[in-house]
């Protein structure tokens, strides 16, 4: 997330702060309701995804918590990121 913030902040620090805030809200939602999000068995058998703007949060359930695996821009070649 730091890399995302730095990249966006080069152009607009307020927008970078706002996006990180949106990520944190989604992380809290995912922690409360780990079964939400789209199953991503095309990438990994235990993976789920949740979009936030142009970005995608990838997570997996680890009872009793979740693990945020990656946060990637949706335009990236996502399968290549999970090889």
Short mmCIF file of N, CA and C in Angstrom, two decimals, residues 2-47:
data_model
loop_
_atom_site.label_atom_id
_atom_site.label_comp_id
_atom_site.label_asym_id
_atom_site.label_seq_id
_atom_site.Cartn_x
_atom_site.Cartn_y
_atom_site.Cartn_z
N UNK A 2 2.01 1.17 0.60
CA UNK A 2 2.89 2.34 0.61
C UNK A 2 3.27 2.74 -0.81
N UNK A 3 3.57 1.76 -1.65
CA UNK A 3 3.92 2.06 -3.04
C UNK A 3 2.77 2.74 -3.77
N UNK A 4 1.56 2.28 -3.51
CA UNK A 4 0.38 2.89 -4.13
C UNK A 4 0.25 4.33 -3.67
N UNK A 5 0.39 4.56 -2.36
CA UNK A 5 0.27 5.91 -1.83
C UNK A 5 1.33 6.83 -2.44
N UNK A 6 2.57 6.37 -2.49
CA UNK A 6 3.66 7.19 -3.03
C UNK A 6 3.39 7.55 -4.49
N UNK A 7 2.96 6.58 -5.27
CA UNK A 7 2.70 6.83 -6.69
C UNK A 7 1.61 7.89 -6.87
N UNK A 8 0.50 7.73 -6.16
CA UNK A 8 -0.61 8.68 -6.31
C UNK A 8 -0.27 10.03 -5.70
N UNK A 9 0.44 10.03 -4.57
CA UNK A 9 0.77 11.27 -3.88
C UNK A 9 1.70 12.17 -4.69
N UNK A 10 2.43 11.60 -5.64
CA UNK A 10 3.27 12.42 -6.51
C UNK A 10 2.42 13.44 -7.27
N UNK A 11 1.17 13.08 -7.51
CA UNK A 11 0.26 13.96 -8.24
C UNK A 11 -0.75 14.63 -7.33
N UNK A 12 -1.17 13.91 -6.26
CA UNK A 12 -2.23 14.44 -5.41
C UNK A 12 -2.22 13.70 -4.07
N UNK A 13 -1.61 14.30 -3.06
CA UNK A 13 -1.50 13.65 -1.74
C UNK A 13 -2.86 13.43 -1.10
N UNK A 14 -3.79 14.36 -1.30
CA UNK A 14 -5.13 14.19 -0.72
C UNK A 14 -5.83 12.97 -1.32
N UNK A 15 -5.69 12.78 -2.62
CA UNK A 15 -6.30 11.61 -3.27
C UNK A 15 -5.65 10.33 -2.77
N UNK A 16 -4.34 10.36 -2.56
CA UNK A 16 -3.64 9.18 -2.03
C UNK A 16 -4.14 8.85 -0.64
N UNK A 17 -4.28 9.86 0.21
CA UNK A 17 -4.80 9.64 1.57
C UNK A 17 -6.21 9.09 1.53
N UNK A 18 -7.04 9.62 0.64
CA UNK A 18 -8.43 9.16 0.54
C UNK A 18 -8.49 7.70 0.10
N UNK A 19 -7.67 7.32 -0.85
CA UNK A 19 -7.67 5.93 -1.32
C UNK A 19 -7.23 4.98 -0.21
N UNK A 20 -6.19 5.33 0.51
CA UNK A 20 -5.73 4.48 1.62
C UNK A 20 -6.83 4.38 2.67
N UNK A 21 -7.56 5.45 2.91
CA UNK A 21 -8.69 5.41 3.83
C UNK A 21 -9.76 4.44 3.35
N UNK A 22 -10.03 4.43 2.05
CA UNK A 22 -11.01 3.49 1.49
C UNK A 22 -10.53 2.05 1.65
N UNK A 23 -9.24 1.82 1.44
CA UNK A 23 -8.69 0.48 1.66
C UNK A 23 -8.93 0.04 3.11
N UNK A 24 -8.65 0.92 4.05
CA UNK A 24 -8.79 0.57 5.46
C UNK A 24 -10.24 0.25 5.82
N UNK A 25 -11.17 1.00 5.25
CA UNK A 25 -12.60 0.71 5.48
C UNK A 25 -12.93 -0.67 4.94
N UNK A 26 -12.45 -1.00 3.75
CA UNK A 26 -12.70 -2.33 3.16
C UNK A 26 -12.03 -3.43 3.97
N UNK A 27 -10.83 -3.18 4.46
CA UNK A 27 -10.16 -4.18 5.29
C UNK A 27 -11.00 -4.49 6.53
N UNK A 28 -11.55 -3.46 7.15
CA UNK A 28 -12.38 -3.67 8.34
C UNK A 28 -13.63 -4.46 7.98
N UNK A 29 -14.24 -4.15 6.84
CA UNK A 29 -15.42 -4.89 6.39
C UNK A 29 -15.08 -6.35 6.14
N UNK A 30 -13.97 -6.59 5.48
CA UNK A 30 -13.54 -7.96 5.21
C UNK A 30 -13.26 -8.72 6.51
N UNK A 31 -12.70 -8.04 7.49
CA UNK A 31 -12.42 -8.69 8.77
C UNK A 31 -13.70 -9.09 9.49
N UNK A 32 -14.74 -8.25 9.36
CA UNK A 32 -16.02 -8.55 10.01
C UNK A 32 -16.81 -9.62 9.28
N UNK A 33 -16.69 -9.66 7.95
CA UNK A 33 -17.47 -10.59 7.13
C UNK A 33 -16.55 -11.26 6.11
N UNK A 34 -15.72 -12.19 6.55
CA UNK A 34 -14.68 -12.75 5.68
C UNK A 34 -15.20 -13.50 4.45
N UNK A 35 -16.45 -13.91 4.43
CA UNK A 35 -16.96 -14.65 3.28
C UNK A 35 -17.37 -13.79 2.10
N UNK A 36 -17.32 -12.46 2.28
CA UNK A 36 -17.73 -11.60 1.16
C UNK A 36 -16.61 -11.50 0.14
N UNK A 37 -16.94 -10.96 -0.98
CA UNK A 37 -15.96 -10.84 -2.05
C UNK A 37 -16.12 -11.97 -3.05
N UNK A 38 -15.52 -11.77 -4.17
CA UNK A 38 -15.61 -12.73 -5.27
C UNK A 38 -14.58 -13.84 -5.09
N UNK A 39 -15.02 -15.07 -5.21
CA UNK A 39 -14.07 -16.20 -5.16
C UNK A 39 -13.18 -16.12 -6.39
N UNK A 40 -11.89 -16.32 -6.20
CA UNK A 40 -10.93 -16.22 -7.30
C UNK A 40 -10.14 -17.51 -7.46
N UNK A 41 -10.88 -18.60 -7.64
CA UNK A 41 -10.23 -19.89 -7.84
C UNK A 41 -9.43 -19.93 -9.14
N UNK A 42 -9.69 -18.97 -10.03
CA UNK A 42 -8.90 -18.87 -11.26
C UNK A 42 -7.45 -18.46 -10.96
N UNK A 43 -7.25 -17.83 -9.81
CA UNK A 43 -5.91 -17.36 -9.44
C UNK A 43 -5.27 -18.23 -8.36
N UNK A 44 -6.08 -18.62 -7.37
CA UNK A 44 -5.63 -19.48 -6.27
C UNK A 44 -6.87 -20.07 -5.61
N UNK A 45 -6.79 -21.28 -5.16
CA UNK A 45 -7.98 -21.98 -4.65
C UNK A 45 -8.60 -21.33 -3.42
N UNK A 46 -7.81 -20.62 -2.62
CA UNK A 46 -8.32 -20.05 -1.37
C UNK A 46 -8.51 -18.54 -1.42
N UNK A 47 -8.50 -17.95 -2.61
CA UNK A 47 -8.46 -16.50 -2.76
C UNK A 47 -9.83 -15.90 -3.01
#
